[in-house]
Tab-separated table of C-alpha atoms in Angstrom:
chain	number	residue	atom	x	y	z
A	168	UNK	CA	-105.309	366.957	-28.062
A	169	UNK	CA	-106.324	367.352	-32.056
A	170	UNK	CA	-106.290	364.610	-33.079
A	171	UNK	CA	-107.468	365.740	-36.665
A	172	UNK	CA	-106.967	369.332	-38.261
A	173	UNK	CA	-108.747	370.092	-41.780
A	174	UNK	CA	-107.087	373.172	-42.725
A	175	UNK	CA	-108.419	374.798	-45.859
A	176	UNK	CA	-109.752	372.207	-47.991
A	177	UNK	CA	-111.012	372.954	-51.360
A	178	UNK	CA	-112.567	370.342	-53.952
A	179	UNK	CA	-113.827	370.576	-57.351
A	180	UNK	CA	-115.319	368.562	-59.318
A	181	UNK	CA	-115.535	368.335	-63.393
A	182	UNK	CA	-119.541	367.697	-64.522
A	183	UNK	CA	-120.315	368.177	-67.948
A	184	UNK	CA	-117.290	370.206	-68.870
A	185	UNK	CA	-117.966	372.813	-66.534
A	186	UNK	CA	-115.729	372.921	-62.905
A	187	UNK	CA	-118.021	372.386	-60.077
A	188	UNK	CA	-116.740	373.321	-56.687
A	189	UNK	CA	-118.102	370.921	-54.183
A	190	UNK	CA	-115.924	372.298	-51.313
A	191	UNK	CA	-115.305	375.812	-50.917
A	192	UNK	CA	-112.129	375.893	-47.863
A	193	UNK	CA	-113.056	373.512	-44.667
A	194	UNK	CA	-111.394	374.126	-41.417
A	195	UNK	CA	-112.257	372.084	-38.759
A	196	UNK	CA	-110.753	370.754	-35.181
A	197	UNK	CA	-111.104	367.239	-34.025
A	198	UNK	CA	-109.820	366.606	-30.289
A	199	UNK	CA	-109.593	362.905	-29.799
A	200	UNK	CA	-112.549	361.094	-28.342
A	201	UNK	CA	-114.732	363.842	-29.909
A	202	UNK	CA	-117.543	362.207	-31.764
A	203	UNK	CA	-118.300	365.029	-34.548
A	204	UNK	CA	-121.781	364.741	-36.401
A	205	UNK	CA	-121.653	366.816	-40.251
A	206	UNK	CA	-124.671	367.882	-41.368
A	207	UNK	CA	-125.365	369.787	-44.693
A	208	UNK	CA	-127.612	369.720	-47.406
A	209	UNK	CA	-127.179	366.635	-49.662
A	210	UNK	CA	-124.401	366.659	-52.553
A	211	UNK	CA	-122.599	369.748	-50.401
A	212	UNK	CA	-119.256	367.428	-50.596
A	213	UNK	CA	-119.873	365.965	-46.602
A	214	UNK	CA	-119.092	362.914	-48.138
A	215	UNK	CA	-116.118	363.536	-50.494
A	216	UNK	CA	-114.620	365.462	-47.027
A	217	UNK	CA	-115.037	362.058	-45.347
A	218	UNK	CA	-113.432	360.170	-48.233
A	219	UNK	CA	-110.502	362.963	-48.140
A	220	UNK	CA	-109.525	361.990	-44.411
A	221	UNK	CA	-109.899	359.028	-45.136
A	222	UNK	CA	-107.123	359.537	-47.944
A	223	UNK	CA	-109.460	357.858	-50.794
A	224	UNK	CA	-109.620	361.280	-52.586
A	225	UNK	CA	-107.217	364.285	-52.840
A	226	UNK	CA	-108.009	367.752	-52.015
A	227	UNK	CA	-107.340	370.335	-54.729
A	228	UNK	CA	-105.780	372.428	-52.014
A	229	UNK	CA	-105.583	372.416	-48.322
A	230	UNK	CA	-104.328	369.374	-46.111
A	231	UNK	CA	-105.570	367.716	-43.642
A	232	UNK	CA	-103.500	367.055	-40.312
A	233	UNK	CA	-103.833	363.501	-38.685
A	234	UNK	CA	-101.912	364.072	-34.802
A	235	UNK	CA	-100.128	366.695	-36.401
A	236	UNK	CA	-98.418	364.649	-40.129
A	237	UNK	CA	-100.377	365.329	-43.216
A	238	UNK	CA	-102.833	362.588	-44.881
A	239	UNK	CA	-101.104	361.872	-47.727
A	240	UNK	CA	-102.687	358.092	-48.845
A	241	UNK	CA	-104.968	355.695	-46.989
A	242	UNK	CA	-104.387	353.444	-44.055
A	243	UNK	CA	-106.246	351.549	-41.360
A	244	UNK	CA	-105.855	354.141	-38.778
A	245	UNK	CA	-109.189	355.804	-40.391
A	246	UNK	CA	-111.399	353.305	-41.584
A	247	UNK	CA	-114.177	354.126	-43.505
A	248	UNK	CA	-117.795	352.961	-43.001
A	249	UNK	CA	-120.019	353.128	-46.065
A	250	UNK	CA	-123.217	354.023	-46.333
A	251	UNK	CA	-123.782	350.507	-48.071
A	252	UNK	CA	-121.472	348.820	-46.127
A	253	UNK	CA	-119.756	347.958	-48.893
A	254	UNK	CA	-119.097	343.882	-47.221
A	255	UNK	CA	-117.508	341.558	-49.572
A	256	UNK	CA	-120.520	339.352	-50.715
A	257	UNK	CA	-117.712	335.976	-51.468
A	258	UNK	CA	-117.205	335.929	-47.553
A	259	UNK	CA	-118.592	335.031	-44.626
A	260	UNK	CA	-119.740	337.068	-41.726
A	261	UNK	CA	-116.662	336.663	-39.473
A	262	UNK	CA	-113.970	336.836	-42.379
A	263	UNK	CA	-115.742	340.067	-43.657
A	264	UNK	CA	-114.681	341.185	-39.788
A	265	UNK	CA	-111.417	339.278	-39.828
A	266	UNK	CA	-110.571	341.102	-43.260
A	267	UNK	CA	-108.105	343.916	-42.115
A	268	UNK	CA	-106.575	341.334	-39.669
A	269	UNK	CA	-105.492	339.092	-42.574
A	270	UNK	CA	-104.512	341.974	-44.871
A	271	UNK	CA	-102.033	342.998	-41.551
A	272	UNK	CA	-100.738	339.778	-41.827
A	273	UNK	CA	-102.279	338.561	-37.965
A	274	UNK	CA	-102.261	335.033	-37.546
A	275	UNK	CA	-104.958	332.935	-37.727
A	276	UNK	CA	-106.270	332.397	-34.276
A	277	UNK	CA	-105.390	335.616	-32.857
A	278	UNK	CA	-107.804	337.095	-35.457
A	279	UNK	CA	-110.920	334.712	-34.441
A	280	UNK	CA	-109.718	335.802	-30.569
A	281	UNK	CA	-110.296	339.666	-32.023
A	282	UNK	CA	-113.010	339.518	-34.289
A	283	UNK	CA	-115.047	337.422	-31.665
A	284	UNK	CA	-115.542	339.821	-29.495
A	285	UNK	CA	-116.598	342.861	-31.722
A	286	UNK	CA	-119.023	339.685	-33.263
A	287	UNK	CA	-120.776	339.412	-29.846
A	288	UNK	CA	-120.534	343.075	-29.232
A	289	UNK	CA	-122.416	343.628	-32.491
A	290	UNK	CA	-124.743	340.468	-31.287
A	291	UNK	CA	-123.793	338.929	-34.872
A	292	UNK	CA	-121.795	335.844	-32.968
A	293	UNK	CA	-125.046	333.283	-34.096
A	294	UNK	CA	-124.577	334.532	-37.751
A	295	UNK	CA	-120.374	334.440	-37.796
A	296	UNK	CA	-120.753	332.165	-41.171
A	297	UNK	CA	-123.709	333.216	-42.349
A	298	UNK	CA	-122.792	335.510	-45.543
A	299	UNK	CA	-124.208	338.706	-46.569
A	300	UNK	CA	-127.316	338.229	-48.540
A	301	UNK	CA	-128.638	336.635	-45.843
A	302	UNK	CA	-128.298	339.084	-43.910
A	303	UNK	CA	-130.589	342.159	-43.185
A	304	UNK	CA	-130.262	345.745	-44.194
A	305	UNK	CA	-129.161	346.564	-40.511
A	306	UNK	CA	-127.557	343.323	-39.645
A	307	UNK	CA	-125.174	344.476	-42.718
A	308	UNK	CA	-124.389	347.831	-41.049
A	309	UNK	CA	-123.567	345.916	-37.683
A	310	UNK	CA	-121.324	343.594	-39.768
A	311	UNK	CA	-119.519	347.008	-41.351
A	312	UNK	CA	-119.202	348.678	-37.912
A	313	UNK	CA	-117.581	345.630	-36.360
A	314	UNK	CA	-115.116	345.349	-39.617
A	315	UNK	CA	-114.169	348.510	-38.830
A	316	UNK	CA	-113.746	348.384	-35.163
A	317	UNK	CA	-111.808	345.697	-35.416
A	318	UNK	CA	-108.837	347.233	-37.206
A	319	UNK	CA	-108.584	349.581	-33.719
A	320	UNK	CA	-108.880	352.531	-35.726
A	321	UNK	CA	-107.518	355.676	-33.594
A	322	UNK	CA	-110.590	357.568	-35.979
A	323	UNK	CA	-113.897	355.523	-37.314
A	324	UNK	CA	-115.855	357.728	-40.384
A	325	UNK	CA	-119.147	357.048	-40.957
A	326	UNK	CA	-120.832	358.276	-44.369
A	327	UNK	CA	-124.501	357.664	-43.486
A	328	UNK	CA	-124.429	354.521	-42.628
A	329	UNK	CA	-127.627	354.550	-40.710
A	330	UNK	CA	-129.731	356.110	-43.904
A	331	UNK	CA	-131.263	353.126	-45.564
A	332	UNK	CA	-132.497	351.781	-42.684
A	333	UNK	CA	-135.867	351.476	-41.049
A	334	UNK	CA	-136.846	353.392	-38.261
A	335	UNK	CA	-137.268	350.785	-35.847
A	336	UNK	CA	-133.034	349.147	-36.698
A	337	UNK	CA	-132.274	352.520	-36.603
A	338	UNK	CA	-132.901	354.007	-33.049
A	339	UNK	CA	-131.468	350.719	-32.023
A	340	UNK	CA	-127.881	350.949	-33.460
A	341	UNK	CA	-128.205	354.922	-32.237
A	342	UNK	CA	-128.238	353.642	-28.921
A	343	UNK	CA	-125.156	350.651	-29.680
A	344	UNK	CA	-123.359	353.419	-31.316
A	345	UNK	CA	-123.347	355.727	-28.523
A	346	UNK	CA	-122.749	352.584	-26.116
A	347	UNK	CA	-119.606	351.511	-28.863
A	348	UNK	CA	-118.306	355.590	-28.250
A	349	UNK	CA	-118.437	355.344	-24.777
A	350	UNK	CA	-116.168	351.523	-24.504
A	351	UNK	CA	-113.835	352.215	-26.896
A	352	UNK	CA	-113.374	356.163	-26.533
A	353	UNK	CA	-112.709	356.336	-30.287
A	354	UNK	CA	-112.554	359.729	-32.457
A	355	UNK	CA	-115.955	359.463	-34.631
A	356	UNK	CA	-116.261	361.349	-37.677
A	357	UNK	CA	-120.625	360.919	-38.743
A	358	UNK	CA	-121.805	362.112	-41.250
A	359	UNK	CA	-125.705	362.482	-41.847
A	360	UNK	CA	-128.165	364.176	-42.980
A	361	UNK	CA	-130.803	363.871	-39.927
A	362	UNK	CA	-130.642	366.108	-37.383
A	363	UNK	CA	-131.826	364.063	-35.045
A	364	UNK	CA	-129.725	361.400	-35.901
A	365	UNK	CA	-126.612	364.264	-35.431
A	366	UNK	CA	-127.567	365.091	-31.539
A	367	UNK	CA	-128.709	362.258	-30.104
A	368	UNK	CA	-124.763	360.738	-31.575
A	369	UNK	CA	-122.764	363.795	-31.312
A	370	UNK	CA	-120.419	365.934	-29.085
A	371	UNK	CA	-120.072	368.193	-31.715
A	372	UNK	CA	-122.565	368.947	-34.624
A	373	UNK	CA	-120.963	370.770	-37.373
A	374	UNK	CA	-122.978	372.180	-39.992
A	375	UNK	CA	-122.019	372.718	-44.055
A	376	UNK	CA	-123.179	375.482	-45.867
A	377	UNK	CA	-124.670	374.663	-49.741
A	378	UNK	CA	-121.979	374.280	-52.361
A	379	UNK	CA	-119.177	375.715	-52.539
A	380	UNK	CA	-119.063	374.150	-48.822
A	381	UNK	CA	-117.648	375.950	-45.511
A	382	UNK	CA	-118.741	375.696	-41.931
A	383	UNK	CA	-121.420	377.312	-41.476
A	384	UNK	CA	-121.934	376.641	-37.378
A	385	UNK	CA	-120.505	374.486	-35.108
A	386	UNK	CA	-123.089	373.298	-31.967
A	387	UNK	CA	-121.345	371.767	-28.988
A	388	UNK	CA	-123.381	369.002	-27.058
A	389	UNK	CA	-122.667	367.666	-23.812
A	390	UNK	CA	-126.524	366.557	-22.886
A	391	UNK	CA	-126.147	363.179	-21.001
A	392	UNK	CA	-126.515	360.407	-22.396
A	393	UNK	CA	-127.990	357.412	-23.533
A	394	UNK	CA	-129.989	360.015	-25.190
A	395	UNK	CA	-132.834	359.334	-27.501
A	396	UNK	CA	-134.150	360.906	-30.749
A	397	UNK	CA	-137.261	361.898	-28.550
A	398	UNK	CA	-135.660	363.114	-25.957
A	399	UNK	CA	-137.030	366.733	-25.264
A	400	UNK	CA	-134.330	368.100	-23.758
A	401	UNK	CA	-132.291	368.278	-27.570
A	402	UNK	CA	-135.772	369.500	-28.862
A	403	UNK	CA	-133.912	373.356	-28.547
A	404	UNK	CA	-130.837	372.450	-30.191
A	405	UNK	CA	-132.348	370.285	-33.223
A	406	UNK	CA	-134.438	373.489	-33.902
A	407	UNK	CA	-131.057	375.598	-33.874
A	408	UNK	CA	-129.107	373.460	-36.044
A	409	UNK	CA	-131.813	373.189	-37.975
A	410	UNK	CA	-132.309	377.009	-38.411
A	411	UNK	CA	-129.055	377.052	-39.841
A	412	UNK	CA	-129.198	374.125	-42.286
A	413	UNK	CA	-133.054	375.156	-43.707
A	414	UNK	CA	-131.786	378.468	-45.863
A	415	UNK	CA	-129.033	375.861	-46.874
A	416	UNK	CA	-131.204	373.460	-48.331
A	417	UNK	CA	-133.328	375.900	-49.894
A	418	UNK	CA	-130.218	377.319	-51.350
A	419	UNK	CA	-129.165	373.957	-52.558
A	420	UNK	CA	-132.489	373.482	-54.705
A	421	UNK	CA	-132.706	376.254	-56.075
B	47	UNK	CA	-132.155	329.333	-52.940
B	48	UNK	CA	-134.102	326.478	-54.312
B	49	UNK	CA	-135.694	327.147	-57.584
B	50	UNK	CA	-139.356	325.519	-58.342
B	51	UNK	CA	-139.669	323.886	-61.513
B	52	UNK	CA	-142.060	322.006	-62.839
B	53	UNK	CA	-139.776	318.436	-63.439
B	54	UNK	CA	-139.925	317.279	-67.501
B	55	UNK	CA	-137.533	314.518	-66.659
B	56	UNK	CA	-140.707	312.271	-67.999
B	57	UNK	CA	-141.092	314.080	-71.176
B	58	UNK	CA	-137.573	314.127	-72.237
B	59	UNK	CA	-137.589	309.887	-71.724
B	60	UNK	CA	-139.746	310.002	-73.866
B	61	UNK	CA	-138.442	312.307	-76.504
B	62	UNK	CA	-135.289	310.904	-76.468
B	63	UNK	CA	-136.759	307.322	-76.892
B	64	UNK	CA	-139.054	308.918	-79.540
B	65	UNK	CA	-135.326	309.706	-81.366
B	66	UNK	CA	-134.424	306.382	-81.309
B	67	UNK	CA	-137.369	304.581	-82.447
B	68	UNK	CA	-138.063	306.423	-85.160
B	69	UNK	CA	-133.900	305.610	-86.369
B	70	UNK	CA	-134.491	302.368	-86.056
B	71	UNK	CA	-137.771	302.244	-88.311
B	72	UNK	CA	-136.481	304.693	-90.446
B	73	UNK	CA	-133.005	302.455	-90.749
B	74	UNK	CA	-135.531	299.261	-90.412
B	75	UNK	CA	-137.401	300.380	-94.446
B	76	UNK	CA	-134.273	300.672	-96.028
B	77	UNK	CA	-134.116	303.464	-98.036
B	78	UNK	CA	-130.280	303.675	-97.406
B	79	UNK	CA	-127.832	301.122	-97.139
B	80	UNK	CA	-126.444	300.189	-94.122
B	81	UNK	CA	-122.899	301.686	-94.501
B	82	UNK	CA	-124.657	304.984	-95.006
B	83	UNK	CA	-127.370	305.273	-92.369
B	84	UNK	CA	-126.387	302.689	-89.617
B	85	UNK	CA	-129.299	301.809	-87.054
B	86	UNK	CA	-129.020	302.653	-83.391
B	87	UNK	CA	-128.067	298.934	-82.457
B	88	UNK	CA	-125.194	299.406	-84.774
B	89	UNK	CA	-123.956	302.478	-83.490
B	90	UNK	CA	-124.435	301.363	-80.088
B	91	UNK	CA	-122.195	298.216	-80.872
B	92	UNK	CA	-119.710	300.559	-81.840
B	93	UNK	CA	-119.738	301.717	-78.878
B	94	UNK	CA	-119.505	298.648	-77.184
B	95	UNK	CA	-116.561	297.462	-79.178
B	96	UNK	CA	-114.576	300.850	-78.447
B	97	UNK	CA	-115.856	300.477	-74.545
B	98	UNK	CA	-114.727	296.687	-74.298
B	99	UNK	CA	-111.202	297.387	-76.542
B	100	UNK	CA	-110.158	300.783	-74.599
B	101	UNK	CA	-109.755	302.816	-77.519
B	102	UNK	CA	-113.152	304.514	-76.488
B	103	UNK	CA	-112.100	305.584	-73.137
B	104	UNK	CA	-108.349	306.140	-74.116
B	105	UNK	CA	-109.670	308.568	-76.837
B	106	UNK	CA	-111.399	310.500	-74.099
B	107	UNK	CA	-109.068	310.694	-71.928
B	108	UNK	CA	-106.606	311.734	-74.492
B	109	UNK	CA	-108.916	314.813	-75.599
B	110	UNK	CA	-109.815	315.300	-71.933
B	111	UNK	CA	-106.508	315.969	-70.679
B	112	UNK	CA	-105.612	318.023	-73.973
B	113	UNK	CA	-108.217	320.322	-72.912
B	114	UNK	CA	-107.257	320.272	-69.537
B	115	UNK	CA	-103.519	321.605	-70.222
B	116	UNK	CA	-104.929	324.290	-72.662
B	117	UNK	CA	-108.278	325.452	-70.780
B	118	UNK	CA	-105.705	326.021	-67.758
B	119	UNK	CA	-103.453	327.855	-69.741
B	120	UNK	CA	-106.244	329.774	-71.482
B	121	UNK	CA	-107.815	330.835	-67.855
B	122	UNK	CA	-104.429	331.436	-66.076
B	123	UNK	CA	-103.593	333.738	-69.009
B	124	UNK	CA	-106.876	335.173	-69.814
B	125	UNK	CA	-107.332	336.431	-66.114
B	126	UNK	CA	-104.042	338.156	-65.912
B	127	UNK	CA	-104.310	339.469	-68.967
B	128	UNK	CA	-108.077	340.267	-67.795
B	129	UNK	CA	-106.968	341.920	-64.857
B	130	UNK	CA	-104.010	343.906	-66.342
B	131	UNK	CA	-106.888	345.224	-69.263
B	132	UNK	CA	-108.791	346.431	-66.351
B	133	UNK	CA	-106.845	348.684	-64.209
B	134	UNK	CA	-104.015	349.783	-66.758
B	135	UNK	CA	-105.576	351.620	-69.407
B	136	UNK	CA	-102.516	352.087	-71.768
B	137	UNK	CA	-102.631	348.154	-72.013
B	138	UNK	CA	-106.446	348.008	-72.826
B	139	UNK	CA	-106.036	350.168	-75.701
B	140	UNK	CA	-103.154	348.868	-76.996
B	141	UNK	CA	-103.158	344.879	-75.978
B	142	UNK	CA	-106.931	345.286	-75.512
B	143	UNK	CA	-107.532	346.208	-79.350
B	144	UNK	CA	-105.552	343.282	-80.444
B	145	UNK	CA	-107.376	340.732	-78.369
B	146	UNK	CA	-110.787	341.485	-79.412
B	147	UNK	CA	-109.171	341.044	-82.722
B	148	UNK	CA	-107.805	337.563	-81.873
B	149	UNK	CA	-111.098	336.936	-80.646
B	150	UNK	CA	-112.723	336.656	-84.356
B	151	UNK	CA	-110.677	334.561	-85.238
B	152	UNK	CA	-112.172	330.893	-84.948
B	153	UNK	CA	-109.537	328.653	-83.179
B	154	UNK	CA	-109.410	325.762	-86.352
B	155	UNK	CA	-107.831	328.999	-87.752
B	156	UNK	CA	-104.649	328.512	-85.883
B	157	UNK	CA	-104.608	324.958	-86.978
B	158	UNK	CA	-101.777	325.765	-89.801
B	159	UNK	CA	-99.730	327.701	-87.875
B	160	UNK	CA	-99.847	325.140	-84.917
B	161	UNK	CA	-98.670	322.176	-87.375
B	162	UNK	CA	-95.589	324.145	-88.461
B	163	UNK	CA	-94.837	325.377	-85.228
B	164	UNK	CA	-95.231	322.415	-82.895
B	165	UNK	CA	-95.337	319.675	-85.744
B	166	UNK	CA	-98.023	317.110	-85.035
B	167	UNK	CA	-97.686	316.596	-81.552
B	168	UNK	CA	-100.043	317.005	-78.650
B	169	UNK	CA	-98.295	320.913	-78.631
B	170	UNK	CA	-99.917	321.685	-81.194
B	171	UNK	CA	-103.243	320.515	-80.513
B	172	UNK	CA	-103.214	321.915	-76.910
B	173	UNK	CA	-101.954	325.479	-78.775
B	174	UNK	CA	-104.948	325.761	-80.681
B	175	UNK	CA	-107.538	324.658	-77.652
B	176	UNK	CA	-105.796	327.431	-75.190
B	177	UNK	CA	-106.019	330.282	-78.119
B	178	UNK	CA	-109.223	329.171	-79.001
B	179	UNK	CA	-110.438	329.721	-75.001
B	180	UNK	CA	-107.874	332.126	-73.981
B	181	UNK	CA	-109.758	335.498	-75.156
B	182	UNK	CA	-113.142	334.946	-73.878
B	183	UNK	CA	-111.942	334.151	-71.022
B	184	UNK	CA	-109.893	337.348	-70.606
B	185	UNK	CA	-112.664	340.192	-72.428
B	186	UNK	CA	-115.101	338.675	-69.207
B	187	UNK	CA	-112.368	339.001	-66.267
B	188	UNK	CA	-111.848	342.168	-67.900
B	189	UNK	CA	-116.024	343.141	-67.868
B	190	UNK	CA	-115.763	341.403	-64.188
B	191	UNK	CA	-113.068	343.746	-63.168
B	192	UNK	CA	-114.556	346.942	-64.716
B	193	UNK	CA	-117.752	346.073	-63.198
B	194	UNK	CA	-116.473	345.864	-59.633
B	195	UNK	CA	-118.332	348.306	-57.040
B	196	UNK	CA	-115.919	350.820	-56.409
B	197	UNK	CA	-116.387	350.583	-52.505
B	198	UNK	CA	-115.352	347.214	-52.673
B	199	UNK	CA	-112.233	348.117	-53.494
B	200	UNK	CA	-112.227	351.741	-51.859
B	201	UNK	CA	-112.868	349.485	-48.217
B	202	UNK	CA	-110.172	346.729	-49.207
B	203	UNK	CA	-107.852	349.247	-49.829
B	204	UNK	CA	-108.572	351.316	-46.436
B	205	UNK	CA	-108.261	348.169	-44.617
B	206	UNK	CA	-104.775	348.126	-45.601
B	207	UNK	CA	-105.110	345.918	-48.840
B	208	UNK	CA	-101.977	346.709	-51.563
B	209	UNK	CA	-100.792	344.891	-54.868
B	210	UNK	CA	-101.102	341.862	-54.941
B	211	UNK	CA	-103.344	341.199	-52.087
B	212	UNK	CA	-105.756	343.640	-53.174
B	213	UNK	CA	-106.300	341.208	-56.862
B	214	UNK	CA	-105.921	337.822	-54.843
B	215	UNK	CA	-108.657	338.980	-52.039
B	216	UNK	CA	-110.293	341.244	-53.801
B	217	UNK	CA	-110.474	341.815	-57.640
B	218	UNK	CA	-110.502	338.201	-58.804
B	219	UNK	CA	-113.753	337.641	-56.019
B	220	UNK	CA	-115.926	340.502	-56.548
B	221	UNK	CA	-115.564	339.560	-60.700
B	222	UNK	CA	-115.692	336.160	-60.217
B	223	UNK	CA	-119.418	335.871	-61.508
B	224	UNK	CA	-118.203	337.509	-64.685
B	225	UNK	CA	-115.378	335.134	-64.586
B	226	UNK	CA	-117.287	331.997	-64.531
B	227	UNK	CA	-119.149	333.201	-67.607
B	228	UNK	CA	-115.597	333.890	-69.288
B	229	UNK	CA	-114.664	329.338	-67.764
B	230	UNK	CA	-117.833	328.551	-69.540
B	231	UNK	CA	-117.284	330.349	-72.548
B	232	UNK	CA	-113.546	329.591	-72.415
B	233	UNK	CA	-114.649	325.847	-72.075
B	234	UNK	CA	-117.075	325.864	-75.009
B	235	UNK	CA	-114.367	327.187	-77.455
B	236	UNK	CA	-111.752	324.751	-75.516
B	237	UNK	CA	-113.945	321.808	-76.513
B	238	UNK	CA	-114.546	322.919	-80.032
B	239	UNK	CA	-111.022	323.428	-80.042
B	240	UNK	CA	-109.739	320.341	-79.231
B	241	UNK	CA	-111.983	318.454	-81.471
B	242	UNK	CA	-111.334	319.913	-84.263
B	243	UNK	CA	-107.491	320.262	-83.790
B	244	UNK	CA	-107.010	316.516	-83.040
B	245	UNK	CA	-109.313	316.079	-86.569
B	246	UNK	CA	-106.503	317.693	-88.463
B	247	UNK	CA	-103.667	316.602	-86.426
B	248	UNK	CA	-105.634	313.080	-86.584
B	249	UNK	CA	-103.006	312.253	-83.855
B	250	UNK	CA	-105.268	310.110	-81.002
B	251	UNK	CA	-108.027	311.845	-79.141
B	252	UNK	CA	-111.837	311.974	-79.961
B	253	UNK	CA	-111.285	313.670	-82.979
B	254	UNK	CA	-108.961	311.528	-84.285
B	255	UNK	CA	-111.338	308.876	-83.435
B	256	UNK	CA	-113.737	310.341	-85.904
B	257	UNK	CA	-111.431	310.923	-88.715
B	258	UNK	CA	-110.298	307.118	-88.198
B	259	UNK	CA	-114.119	306.074	-89.041
B	260	UNK	CA	-114.157	308.837	-91.913
B	261	UNK	CA	-111.082	307.100	-93.512
B	262	UNK	CA	-112.259	303.450	-92.984
B	263	UNK	CA	-116.180	304.530	-94.409
B	264	UNK	CA	-117.370	303.338	-90.401
B	265	UNK	CA	-119.928	305.217	-90.192
B	266	UNK	CA	-121.489	304.160	-86.991
B	267	UNK	CA	-118.237	304.582	-85.848
B	268	UNK	CA	-118.664	308.585	-86.905
B	269	UNK	CA	-121.752	308.896	-84.893
B	270	UNK	CA	-121.263	306.886	-81.511
B	271	UNK	CA	-118.119	309.265	-81.404
B	272	UNK	CA	-120.260	312.064	-82.244
B	273	UNK	CA	-122.803	310.980	-79.349
B	274	UNK	CA	-119.709	310.844	-76.829
B	275	UNK	CA	-118.291	314.276	-77.926
B	276	UNK	CA	-122.387	315.423	-77.467
B	277	UNK	CA	-122.713	313.571	-74.082
B	278	UNK	CA	-119.504	314.940	-72.635
B	279	UNK	CA	-120.098	318.415	-73.218
B	280	UNK	CA	-123.718	318.543	-72.084
B	281	UNK	CA	-122.509	316.694	-68.894
B	282	UNK	CA	-119.320	319.251	-68.098
B	283	UNK	CA	-122.022	322.157	-69.192
B	284	UNK	CA	-124.798	321.110	-66.338
B	285	UNK	CA	-123.458	319.371	-64.040
B	286	UNK	CA	-119.941	321.624	-63.530
B	287	UNK	CA	-120.383	324.920	-65.116
B	288	UNK	CA	-124.707	325.087	-64.414
B	289	UNK	CA	-123.938	323.997	-60.622
B	290	UNK	CA	-120.838	326.364	-60.085
B	291	UNK	CA	-122.991	329.123	-61.768
B	292	UNK	CA	-125.911	328.746	-59.223
B	293	UNK	CA	-123.909	328.952	-56.074
B	294	UNK	CA	-121.741	331.680	-57.291
B	295	UNK	CA	-124.636	333.754	-58.031
B	296	UNK	CA	-126.955	333.049	-54.993
B	297	UNK	CA	-123.681	333.655	-52.421
B	298	UNK	CA	-123.111	336.934	-54.202
B	299	UNK	CA	-126.628	338.035	-53.743
B	300	UNK	CA	-127.395	337.780	-57.712
B	301	UNK	CA	-130.138	335.774	-57.955
């Protein structure tokens, strides 16, 4: 079943009085339960594309179909996990995780029940009463993921969530992300500039071209899980993706 | 977070004791007559009288009551105004420019208008207090809301926060570190405003006691009330606002 469909998404930006086309007509179909990783040169508009799917930005042309209906505004059905987490520093970890539930008017006891489950899943129970400034970057990212999962979204949109993590923490979270995906069967779109990360996580890897971005190539990835970054079986796929990516990165620097 | 700082309390005590000693000596030398330059003992005596007959506490209570009402009005009005200015550009361009202008009017300059509008009443003094403080709160709230990390707002909207929910659950707490500075400035303006207004209205309160001291040629009363005004200001600044500010700064990860 097609969960998401991007139809000819075009997005311009005005940059110091000249117009810049970030997305030059993106067409993409995402099936329910897909784990799609988007890779591309930095600044090619992958994040913008994610924001358009989230309904946080409007495309200049084209539309996103979600379960066949055009996306017009942002909604908890499509939850975004931001690169820096965007956790609220004035709330304790547990209250951060429960934020969306509170907005939805769910009573306190029920909120606690739901959030406890995800705090446990992300190994955050001990930190439920901490404030975010007391957490490491990796912990913060776990809270951000828990906060998104609590909403039980149809689609999880992740914008380079592991970019600022150290290698060990990232490896841990790569394993956890696979478990979460297998457990919850969520449809996930995951933006990264790290090809190894994409091949570990994705069932499908989509390569964006340089600006104005179009989808250059899609790769299927059915290697057995759990996968780790050093898996030799992933090497060939990583090389194929890099072969597509390299000329785009080069162009983006010209 | 614990900041280890050298403890200067002995120096402070020595400094203030020194002032009092010098003051006592100067007054004992007798360069100026007692009714112009009273000794610290006489000032202390005056404070004790004021405390004994209750007039001092009544004066403090009256001033603080007016201050609280005025500041409460200024804070609630200033926060609402500041948020609207930050979120609606047309309000910023219109009302915002007026706010900047109004902020430059010293609160004392509102006194004649307050007397004409409210008469010699509590209402007039509260008006002067509130209007002296409101624009500082407004401008700081505006700056605070403008400086919110846009990701906070996007994340909140994405999780279903709308309208007043968004304001209460995100905009106000996210802008709070700036708003605290606004409250602190607002309080300082309000405190000056309430004393100044009471002086001119001459209608109860610490400002009134100051003025009463002047008309009775009672210099020690004037000085004793000034000391009370200073001590209250210092206590509220350090106990209430410094503590609140430190807590907010560390929680928001700004320290």
